[in-house]
XYZ file of C-alpha atoms in Angstrom:
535
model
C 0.000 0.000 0.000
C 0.812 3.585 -1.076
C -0.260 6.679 -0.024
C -0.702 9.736 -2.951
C -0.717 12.385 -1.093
C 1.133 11.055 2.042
C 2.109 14.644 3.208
C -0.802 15.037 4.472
C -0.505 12.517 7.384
C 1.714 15.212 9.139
C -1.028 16.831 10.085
C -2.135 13.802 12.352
C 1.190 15.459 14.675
C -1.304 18.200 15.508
C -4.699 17.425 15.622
C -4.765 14.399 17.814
C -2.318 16.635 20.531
C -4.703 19.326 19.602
C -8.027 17.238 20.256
C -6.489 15.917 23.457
C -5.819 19.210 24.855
C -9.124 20.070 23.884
C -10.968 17.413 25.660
C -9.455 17.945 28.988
C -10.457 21.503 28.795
C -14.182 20.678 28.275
C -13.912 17.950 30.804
C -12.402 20.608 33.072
C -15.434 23.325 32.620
C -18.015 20.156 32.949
C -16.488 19.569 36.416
C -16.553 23.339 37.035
C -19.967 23.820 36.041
C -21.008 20.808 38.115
C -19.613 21.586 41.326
C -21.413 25.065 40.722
C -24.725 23.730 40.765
C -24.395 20.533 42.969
C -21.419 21.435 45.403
C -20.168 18.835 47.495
C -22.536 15.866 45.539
C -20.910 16.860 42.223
C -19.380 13.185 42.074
C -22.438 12.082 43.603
C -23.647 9.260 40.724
C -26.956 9.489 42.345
C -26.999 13.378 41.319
C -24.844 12.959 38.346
C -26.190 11.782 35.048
C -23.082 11.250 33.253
C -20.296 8.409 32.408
C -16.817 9.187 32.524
C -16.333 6.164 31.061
C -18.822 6.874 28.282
C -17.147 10.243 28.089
C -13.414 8.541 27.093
C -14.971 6.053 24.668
C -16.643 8.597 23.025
C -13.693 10.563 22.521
C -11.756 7.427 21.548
C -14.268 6.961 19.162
C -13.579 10.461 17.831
C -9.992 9.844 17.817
C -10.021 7.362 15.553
C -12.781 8.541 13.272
C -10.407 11.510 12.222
C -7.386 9.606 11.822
C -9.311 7.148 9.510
C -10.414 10.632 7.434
C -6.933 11.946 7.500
C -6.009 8.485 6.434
C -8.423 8.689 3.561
C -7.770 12.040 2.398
C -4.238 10.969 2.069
C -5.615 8.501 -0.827
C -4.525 4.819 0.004
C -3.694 2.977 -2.874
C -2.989 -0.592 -4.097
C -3.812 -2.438 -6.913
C -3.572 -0.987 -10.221
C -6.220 -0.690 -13.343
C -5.289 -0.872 -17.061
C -6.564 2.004 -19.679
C -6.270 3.476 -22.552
C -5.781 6.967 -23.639
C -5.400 9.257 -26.645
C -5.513 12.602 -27.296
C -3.447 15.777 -28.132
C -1.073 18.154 -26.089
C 2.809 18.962 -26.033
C 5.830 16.657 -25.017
C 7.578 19.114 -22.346
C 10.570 16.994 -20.309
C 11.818 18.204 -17.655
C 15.524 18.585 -16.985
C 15.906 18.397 -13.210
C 19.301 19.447 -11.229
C 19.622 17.356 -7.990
C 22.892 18.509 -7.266
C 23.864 19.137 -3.822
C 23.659 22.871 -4.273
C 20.134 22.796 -5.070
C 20.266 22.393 -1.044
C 20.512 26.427 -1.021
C 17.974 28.070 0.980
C 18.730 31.454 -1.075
C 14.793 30.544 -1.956
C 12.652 29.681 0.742
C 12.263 26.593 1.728
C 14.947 25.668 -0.336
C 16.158 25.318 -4.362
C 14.825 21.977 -4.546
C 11.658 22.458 -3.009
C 10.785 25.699 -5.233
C 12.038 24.078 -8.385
C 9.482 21.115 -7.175
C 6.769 23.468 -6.725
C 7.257 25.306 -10.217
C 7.495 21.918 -11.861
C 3.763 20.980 -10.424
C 2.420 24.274 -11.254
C 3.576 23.972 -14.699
C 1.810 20.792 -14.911
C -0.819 21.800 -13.323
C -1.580 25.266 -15.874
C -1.375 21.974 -19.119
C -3.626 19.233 -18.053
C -3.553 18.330 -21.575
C 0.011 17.826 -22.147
C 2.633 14.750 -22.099
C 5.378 15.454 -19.068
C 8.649 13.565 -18.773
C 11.432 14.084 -16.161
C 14.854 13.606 -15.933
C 16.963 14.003 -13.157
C 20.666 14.585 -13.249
C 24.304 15.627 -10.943
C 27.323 14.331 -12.479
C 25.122 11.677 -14.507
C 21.791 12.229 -15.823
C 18.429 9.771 -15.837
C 15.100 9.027 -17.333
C 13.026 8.870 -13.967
C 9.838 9.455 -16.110
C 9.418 8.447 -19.669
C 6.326 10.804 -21.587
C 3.058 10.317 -19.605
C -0.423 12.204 -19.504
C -0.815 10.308 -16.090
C 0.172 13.733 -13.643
C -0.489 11.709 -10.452
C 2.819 8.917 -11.771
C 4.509 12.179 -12.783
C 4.259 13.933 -9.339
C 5.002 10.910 -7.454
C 8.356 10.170 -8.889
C 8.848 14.234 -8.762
C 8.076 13.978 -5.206
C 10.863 11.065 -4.619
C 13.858 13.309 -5.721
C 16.694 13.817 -3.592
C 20.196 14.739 -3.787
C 21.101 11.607 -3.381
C 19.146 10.139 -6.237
C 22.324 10.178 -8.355
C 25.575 8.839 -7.019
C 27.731 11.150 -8.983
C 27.563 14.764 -7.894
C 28.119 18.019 -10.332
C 26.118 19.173 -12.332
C 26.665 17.685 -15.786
C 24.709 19.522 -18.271
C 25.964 17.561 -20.713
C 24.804 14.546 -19.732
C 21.491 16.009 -18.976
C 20.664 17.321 -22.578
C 21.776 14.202 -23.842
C 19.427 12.019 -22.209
C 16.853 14.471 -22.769
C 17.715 13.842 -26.905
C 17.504 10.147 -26.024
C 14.145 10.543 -24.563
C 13.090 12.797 -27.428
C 14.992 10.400 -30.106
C 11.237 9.582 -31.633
C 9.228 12.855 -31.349
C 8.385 15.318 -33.890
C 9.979 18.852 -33.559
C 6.953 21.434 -33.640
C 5.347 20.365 -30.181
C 8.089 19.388 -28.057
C 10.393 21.151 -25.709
C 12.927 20.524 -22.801
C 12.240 22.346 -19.476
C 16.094 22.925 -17.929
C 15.389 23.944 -13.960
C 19.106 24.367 -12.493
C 20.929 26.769 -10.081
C 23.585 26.383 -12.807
C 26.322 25.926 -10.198
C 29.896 24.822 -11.319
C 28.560 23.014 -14.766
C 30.282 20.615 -16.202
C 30.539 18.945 -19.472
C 30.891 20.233 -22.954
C 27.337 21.318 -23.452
C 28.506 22.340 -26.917
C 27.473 19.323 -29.152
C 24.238 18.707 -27.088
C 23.412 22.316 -27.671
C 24.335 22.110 -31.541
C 21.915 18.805 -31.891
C 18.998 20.654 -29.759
C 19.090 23.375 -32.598
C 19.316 21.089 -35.321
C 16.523 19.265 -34.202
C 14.244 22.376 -33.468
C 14.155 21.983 -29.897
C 13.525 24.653 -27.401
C 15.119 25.120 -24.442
C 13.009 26.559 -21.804
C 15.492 27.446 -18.486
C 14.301 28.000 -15.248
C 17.119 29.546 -13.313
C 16.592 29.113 -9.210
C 17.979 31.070 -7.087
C 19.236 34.670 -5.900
C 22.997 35.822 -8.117
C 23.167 38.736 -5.485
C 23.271 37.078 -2.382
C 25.271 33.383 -3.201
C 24.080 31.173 -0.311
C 25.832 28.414 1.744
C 24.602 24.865 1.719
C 23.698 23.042 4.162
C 23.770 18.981 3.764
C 22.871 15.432 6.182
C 25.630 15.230 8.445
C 24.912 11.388 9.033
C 23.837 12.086 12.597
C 20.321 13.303 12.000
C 21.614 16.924 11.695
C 22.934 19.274 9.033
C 26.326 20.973 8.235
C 27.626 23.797 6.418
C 29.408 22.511 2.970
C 33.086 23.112 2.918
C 35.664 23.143 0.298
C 39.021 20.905 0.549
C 41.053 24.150 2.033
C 38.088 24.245 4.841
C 36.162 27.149 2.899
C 32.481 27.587 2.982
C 31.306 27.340 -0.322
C 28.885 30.231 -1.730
C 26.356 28.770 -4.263
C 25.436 31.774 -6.986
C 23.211 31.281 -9.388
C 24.944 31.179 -13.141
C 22.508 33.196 -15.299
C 24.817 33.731 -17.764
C 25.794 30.739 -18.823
C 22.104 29.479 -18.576
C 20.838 32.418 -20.637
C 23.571 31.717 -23.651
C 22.459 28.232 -23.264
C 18.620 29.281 -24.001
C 19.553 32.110 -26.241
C 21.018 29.421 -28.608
C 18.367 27.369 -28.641
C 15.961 29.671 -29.450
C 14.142 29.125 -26.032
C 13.722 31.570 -22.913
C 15.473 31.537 -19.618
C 13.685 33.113 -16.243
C 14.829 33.672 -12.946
C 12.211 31.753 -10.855
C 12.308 33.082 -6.883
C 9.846 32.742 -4.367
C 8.261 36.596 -5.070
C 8.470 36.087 -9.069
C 8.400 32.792 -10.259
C 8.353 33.415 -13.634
C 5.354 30.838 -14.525
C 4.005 33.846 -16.955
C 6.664 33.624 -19.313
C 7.318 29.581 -19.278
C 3.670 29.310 -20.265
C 3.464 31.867 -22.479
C 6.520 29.996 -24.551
C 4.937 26.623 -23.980
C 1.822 27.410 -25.036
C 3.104 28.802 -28.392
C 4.162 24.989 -29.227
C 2.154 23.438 -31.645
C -0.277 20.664 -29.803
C 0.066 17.201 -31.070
C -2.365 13.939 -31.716
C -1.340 10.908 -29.770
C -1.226 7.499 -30.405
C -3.500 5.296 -28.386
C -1.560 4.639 -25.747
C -2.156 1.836 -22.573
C -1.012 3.033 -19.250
C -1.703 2.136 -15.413
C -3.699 4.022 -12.309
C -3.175 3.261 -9.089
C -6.682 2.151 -7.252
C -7.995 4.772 -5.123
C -8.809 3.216 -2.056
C -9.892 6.013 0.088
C -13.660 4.596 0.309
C -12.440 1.882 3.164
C -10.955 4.459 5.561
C -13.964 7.135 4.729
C -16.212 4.544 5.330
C -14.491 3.126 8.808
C -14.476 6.870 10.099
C -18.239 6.991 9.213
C -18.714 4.184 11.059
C -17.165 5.261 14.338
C -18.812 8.716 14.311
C -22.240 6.555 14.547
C -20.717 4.407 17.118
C -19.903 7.843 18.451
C -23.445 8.926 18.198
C -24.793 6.059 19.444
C -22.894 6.245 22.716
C -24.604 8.830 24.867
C -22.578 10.017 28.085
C -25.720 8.515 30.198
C -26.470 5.369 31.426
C -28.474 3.683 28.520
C -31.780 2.562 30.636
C -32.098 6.450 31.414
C -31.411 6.562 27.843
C -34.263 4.433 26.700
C -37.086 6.213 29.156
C -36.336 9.526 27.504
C -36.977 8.276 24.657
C -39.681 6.570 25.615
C -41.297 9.730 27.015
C -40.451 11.398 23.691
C -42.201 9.451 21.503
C -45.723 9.332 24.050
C -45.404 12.830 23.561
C -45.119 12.819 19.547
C -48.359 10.643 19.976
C -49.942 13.074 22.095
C -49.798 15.901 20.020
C -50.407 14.181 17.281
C -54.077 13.230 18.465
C -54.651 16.630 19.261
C -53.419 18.539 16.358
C -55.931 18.774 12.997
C -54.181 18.924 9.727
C -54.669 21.643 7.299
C -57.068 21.424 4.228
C -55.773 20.067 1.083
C -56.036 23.546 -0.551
C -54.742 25.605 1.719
C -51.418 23.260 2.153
C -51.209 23.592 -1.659
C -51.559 27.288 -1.842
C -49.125 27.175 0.832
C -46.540 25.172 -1.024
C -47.129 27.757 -4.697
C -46.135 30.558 -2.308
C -43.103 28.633 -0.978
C -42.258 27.309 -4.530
C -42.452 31.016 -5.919
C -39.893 32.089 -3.197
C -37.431 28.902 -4.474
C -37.875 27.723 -0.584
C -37.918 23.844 -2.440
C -38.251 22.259 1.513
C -41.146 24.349 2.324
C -42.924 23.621 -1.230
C -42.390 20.215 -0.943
C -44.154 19.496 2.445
C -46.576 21.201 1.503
C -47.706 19.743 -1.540
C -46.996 16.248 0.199
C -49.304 16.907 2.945
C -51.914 18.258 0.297
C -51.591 14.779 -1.689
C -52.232 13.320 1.704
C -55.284 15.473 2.879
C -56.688 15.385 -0.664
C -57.792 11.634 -1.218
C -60.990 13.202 -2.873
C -60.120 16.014 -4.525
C -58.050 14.671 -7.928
C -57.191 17.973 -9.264
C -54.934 18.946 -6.302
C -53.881 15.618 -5.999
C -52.903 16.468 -9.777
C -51.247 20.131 -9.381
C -49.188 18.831 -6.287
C -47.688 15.924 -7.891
C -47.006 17.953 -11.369
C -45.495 20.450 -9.163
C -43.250 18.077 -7.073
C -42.198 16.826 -10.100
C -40.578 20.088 -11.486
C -38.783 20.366 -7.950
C -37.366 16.752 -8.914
C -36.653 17.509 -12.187
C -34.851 20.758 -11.150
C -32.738 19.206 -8.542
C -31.757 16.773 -11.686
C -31.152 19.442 -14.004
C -28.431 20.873 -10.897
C -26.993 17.553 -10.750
C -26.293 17.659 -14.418
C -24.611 21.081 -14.479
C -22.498 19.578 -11.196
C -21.558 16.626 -13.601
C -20.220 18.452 -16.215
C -18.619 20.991 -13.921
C -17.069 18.110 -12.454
C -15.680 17.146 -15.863
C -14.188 20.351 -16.501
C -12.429 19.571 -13.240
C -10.996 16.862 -14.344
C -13.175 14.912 -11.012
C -14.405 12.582 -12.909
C -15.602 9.852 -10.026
C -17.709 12.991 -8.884
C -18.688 13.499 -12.357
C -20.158 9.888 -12.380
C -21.481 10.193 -9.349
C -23.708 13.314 -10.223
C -24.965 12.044 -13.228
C -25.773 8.896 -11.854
C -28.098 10.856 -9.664
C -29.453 13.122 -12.003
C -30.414 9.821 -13.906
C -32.117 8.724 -10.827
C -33.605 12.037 -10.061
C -35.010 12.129 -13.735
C -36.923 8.991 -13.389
C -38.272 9.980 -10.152
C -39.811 13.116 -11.490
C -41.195 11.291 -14.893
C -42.875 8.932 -12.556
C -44.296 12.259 -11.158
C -44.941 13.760 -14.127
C -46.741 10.457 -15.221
C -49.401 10.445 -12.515
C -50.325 14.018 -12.402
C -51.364 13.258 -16.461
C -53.952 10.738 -14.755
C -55.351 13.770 -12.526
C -54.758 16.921 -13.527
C -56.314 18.689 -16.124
C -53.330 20.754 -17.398
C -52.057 18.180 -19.828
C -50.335 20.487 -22.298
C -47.642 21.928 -19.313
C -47.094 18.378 -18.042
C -46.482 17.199 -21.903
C -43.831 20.159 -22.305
C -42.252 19.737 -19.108
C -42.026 15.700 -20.218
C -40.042 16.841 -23.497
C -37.978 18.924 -21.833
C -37.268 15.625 -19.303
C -36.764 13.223 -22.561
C -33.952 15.801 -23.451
C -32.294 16.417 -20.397
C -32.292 12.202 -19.720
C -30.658 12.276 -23.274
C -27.983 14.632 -22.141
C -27.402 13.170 -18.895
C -26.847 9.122 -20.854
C -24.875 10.672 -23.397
C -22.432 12.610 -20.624
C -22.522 9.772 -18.450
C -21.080 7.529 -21.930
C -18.373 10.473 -22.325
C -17.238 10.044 -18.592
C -17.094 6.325 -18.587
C -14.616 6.413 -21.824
C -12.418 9.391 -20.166
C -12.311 7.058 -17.371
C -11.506 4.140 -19.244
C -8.677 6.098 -21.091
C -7.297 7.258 -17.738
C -6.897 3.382 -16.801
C -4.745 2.783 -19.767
C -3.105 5.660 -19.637
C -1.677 4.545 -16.080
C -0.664 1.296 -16.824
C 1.280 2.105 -19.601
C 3.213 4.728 -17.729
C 3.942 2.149 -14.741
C 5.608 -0.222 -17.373
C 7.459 2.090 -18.953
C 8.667 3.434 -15.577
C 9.537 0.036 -14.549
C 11.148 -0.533 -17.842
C 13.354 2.116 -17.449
C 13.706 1.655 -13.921
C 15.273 -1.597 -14.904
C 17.402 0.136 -17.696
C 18.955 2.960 -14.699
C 19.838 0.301 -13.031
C 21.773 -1.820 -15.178
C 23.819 1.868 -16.376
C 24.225 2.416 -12.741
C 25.593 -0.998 -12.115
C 28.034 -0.501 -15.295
C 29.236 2.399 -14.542
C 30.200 1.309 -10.886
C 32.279 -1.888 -12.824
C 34.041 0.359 -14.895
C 35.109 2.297 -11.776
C 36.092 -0.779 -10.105
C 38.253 -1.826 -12.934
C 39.850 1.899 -13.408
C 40.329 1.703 -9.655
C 42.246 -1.694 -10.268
C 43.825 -1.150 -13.373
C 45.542 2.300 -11.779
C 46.372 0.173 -8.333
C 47.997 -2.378 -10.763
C 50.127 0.588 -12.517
C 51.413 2.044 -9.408
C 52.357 -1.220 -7.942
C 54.497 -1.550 -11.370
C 56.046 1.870 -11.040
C 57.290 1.274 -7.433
C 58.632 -2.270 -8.079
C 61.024 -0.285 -10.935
C-alpha cells in the first residue's frame, strides 16, 4: 500500500495533541460547572447523570474517526487498473538538477523544493500535455518516460533527492543528452525541454548537445533558481540526523550563486527563454506563455496504469465510528431508553390533538413557498396536500405535477455539477452526479406520469415531459463520455507504470556498469602504481 498524497498525514502530529488538549479543557469546565450547581454531591452518581467512562470512549471513538479521514484524504492505494488513452497536447521533459547545491535556501524553503513546486504548477496550468522528467548531478536519468498520467509524474517528482544520483556536479551535458535520447522519436513542432538548475559549477561540454537541440528544433526553456546577489551556503545530512555547512578541501564555505549567464547563452542558442524563478516572481508567466506557443500534437492510443484509489475503506471506517460515536450517549443507557420513551408518548400526544390543514390551503401554501425557491417548504406542503386530498383529484394532480418540477430541477443541478465536475478533471464525482441526475429524472417522470392521470393541465405536463426526454438524453450521453475518459485514464496509467519500470530496470543496469568500470579503473591504476614502485 501507497499513499498519494502522504504529506498530508503530518497533520495527524497536531490534531490528535490538539483534540487531546481540547478534551481535557471541556472535561475541566463540565467539572466546574457541576460543582457550581451541585457542590459537594458533584461526584455524587446518584446526582450525576453522566459516564466518565462513556465520556473517554466517546472521545476514543472520535480519535479514531479523524485519523481514519486523514487516512483517507491521504488517498490509500494498491492495486492498479489498465486504460487506454489518446488525445493531443505537447511533449515538455523536464531537466531536473539534484545537485547538492540545489540544497541552497537562497529561496525559501529551499532550491529543490521551489524548483518542485514550479514543476507541479507547470503541470498543473497543461492538463492536456505529455510530461517527462529527468533528473541529473554528475550523470543524468530518465526517472519518467512521456506520460499524460500527472499523479505517476508527481510521485516520482516527489521522490527526488540529492542523493538520487551517485555522482555529484552538475553535468549539463549529460542532462541534454538524455533528454535527446528521450526525445529520439518525437516530432519537432510540439516538443520542448524544461532545464530547472541553479547552474552551479557546470560541467561537461554542453557544446554538441546544444548544436543537436538546434538542429533538431528543440527549445530550451530554463528555469534559473535562485538569488545571483546574495550566493548562499549549503547546508547537507551530516549522518547524525543533523545538518552541516558545505566546505571546500582548504576548509572554505562554499557560496552557491546562481549562473545566469551561462544558462541564458544556453537558451539564447536554442531559441528558447530563460527566467529567474524566486519565491516573489516565479516566472510561470513567461514559461507558459513559450509553452503554449508549441504546436499541440495527436497521440497514439496509448495503454497506461492508475493506481486504485482506495480512500472509500478508511472514509467509510471513520463513518462508522462517528455513529458508534453517536450512538454512545454520556448517560447510562436505561435512562437513555425512558427519555426516549417519554419522547415518543409525547409525539403521539400531540399528534391526536393537532388537525391537519385542508388540502387547498397546504397547496396554496406550497405555490407561495415554490415562488420564493424555498424547495423544503414547497415540498411538504404539496406532500401533505396529496395526503389530505384523497378526494379532490385535481390537487392531488397540481401537487404531484409540481413536485415533479422540484425533482426535475434538482436533476437538471446535478447535471450542471456533472459536467462541472468534468471540466475539473473529477471525474468519479462526475459519475457520481450524473448517476443521480439519472435517478432524479426517473423519479420526477414517474411524477410527471401520474399528475397526467389527474390533472387537467395536460399540455404543461407534456412540455415539461419533453424537456425531461432531453435532459435524460444529455445526462446518458455525458454519463457515456465520462465512462470512456475514465476508461482512457486506466490505460493511460498502466502504460506509464511499465514504462517506468522498464526504465527503472534500464537505470539500473547503467548504474551498475558504470560502478564496474570504476572498479576496474580503480584496479587497473592500483595495478600501474604497484608496477612503477617495483622499478
Amino acid at each position: 500500500m501507497r499513499f498519494l498524497k502522504p504529506e498530508i498525514l503530518w497533520h495527524l502530529l497536531w490534531i490528535l495533541p490538539a483534540m487531546l488538549v481540547l478534551y481535557f479543557i471541556a472535561a475541566h469546565k463540565t467539572a466546574r460547572t457541576l460543582q457550581a450547581f451541585l457542590g459537594k454531591n458533584a461526584e455524587n452518581p446518584d446526582y450525576v447523570l453522566l459516564s466518565k467512562g462513556r465520556r473517554v470512549l466517546r472521545f476514543i471513538l472520535l480519535c479514531l474517526a479523524v485519523i481514519c479521514l486523514v487516512i483517507a484524504a491521504a488517498r490509500p492505494s494498491w492495486g492498479e487498473q489498465i486504460q487506454e488513452l489518446n488525445g493531443q497536447g505537447r511533449d515538455l521533459l523536464f531537466v531536473f538538477d539534484v545537485s547538492r547545491s540545489m540544497l541552497a535556501k537562497d529561496v525559501q524553503p529551499s532550491r529543490l523544493a521551489h524548483a518542485k513546486w514550479l514543476v507541479k504548477e507547470l503541470v498543473k496550468l497543461n492538463p492536456g500535455d505529455r510530461f517527462g522528467l529527468i533528473a541529473f548531478a554528475g550523470k543524468g536519468f530518465l526517472e519518467c518516460p512521456l506520460t499524460t498520467d500527472r499523479t505517476s509524474f508527481e510521485l516520482t517528482l516527489d521522490e527526488l533527492s540529492t542523493d538520487s544520483i551517485p555522482l555529484g556536479g552538475t553535468n549539463i551535458q549529460e542532462a541534454l543528452a538524455a533528454a535527446l535520447q528521450a526525445f529520439k522519436a518525437a516530432e519537432t513542432s510540439h516538443r520542448a525541454v524544461i532545464l530547472v538548475t541553479d547552474g552551479d559549477e557546470l560541467e561537461g561540454n554542453s557544446g554538441k548537445a546544444v548544436d543537436e537541440i538546434v538542429a533538431r528544433k528543440i527549445p530550451l526553456f530554463i528555469a534559473g533558481i535562485g538569488d545571483p546577489s546574495q550566493p548562499s551556503i549549503i547546508q547537507v545530512p551530516d549522518g547524525r540526523g543533523g545538518v552541516k555547512t558545505l566546505t571546500d578541501a582548504n576548509g572554505n564555505v562554499v557560496n552557491s550563486p546562481l549562473n545566469e549567464k551561462q544558462l541564458g547563452e544556453l537558451a539564447k542558442r536554442t531559441g528558447g527563454i530563460y527566467v529567474r524563478s524566486t519565491a516573489g516572481d516565479p516566472g510561470l508567466v513567461a514559461l507558459e506563455k513559450r509553452i503554449r506557443a508549441l504546436a499541440p500534437h495527436e497521440y497514439d492510443t496509448v495503454k497506461t496504469t492508475k493506481p486504485i484509489d482506495r480512500f472509500s475503506y478508511p472514509l467509510a471506517a471513520a463513518f462508522v465510528l462517528l455513529l458508534l460515536r453517536f450512538m454512545v450517549g454520556e448517560r447510562p443507557a436505561r435512562r437513555k431508553l425512558a427519555a426516549c420513551m417519554l419522547f415518543a408518548f409525547c409525539l403521539a400526544a400531540s399528534g391526536t390533538e393537532e388537525a391537519a390543514p385542508a388540502a387547498e390551503e397546504s397547496f396554496n401554501k406550497g405555490v407561495e413557498a415554490h415562488e420564493k425557491n424555498d424547495l423544503k417548504t414547497a415540498s411538504e406542503s404539496y406532500e401533505t396536500a396529496l395526503r389530505n386530498g384523497v378526494d379532490q383529484a385535481e390537487i392531488r394532480g397540481r401537487a404531484t405535477q409540481n413536485l415533479g418540477v422540484i425533482a426535475h430541477t434538482k436533476a437538471r443541478s446535478e447535471l450542471a455539477a456533472s459536467l462541472q465536475a468534468v471540466q475539473g478533471q473529477n471525474l468519479d464525482e462526475a459519475q457520481k452526479q450524473v448517476e443521480n441526475s439519472l435517478k432524479t429524472l426517473n423519479l420526477a417522470e414517474g411524477m410527471y406520469l401520474d399528475s397526467m392521470r389527474e390533472s387537467s393541465e395536460r399540455n404543461q405536463l407534456a412540455k415539461n415531459q419533453s424537456i425531461l426526454l432531453s435532459d435524460r438524453k444529455r445526462a446518458e450521453e455525458l454519463k457515456k463520455k465520462i465512462e470512456e475518459l475514465k476508461k482512457m485514464q486506466q490505460q493511460a496509467q498502466q502504460q506509464t507504470q511499465q514504462a517506468k519500470d522498464q526504465q527503472k530496470k534500464e537505470n539500473q543496469n547503467q548504474q551498475n556498469q558504470d560502478k564496474q568500470k570504476q572498479q576496474n579503473q580503480d584496479q587497473q591504476n592500483q595495478q600501474n602504481q604497484q608496477n612503477q614502485d617495483k622499478q
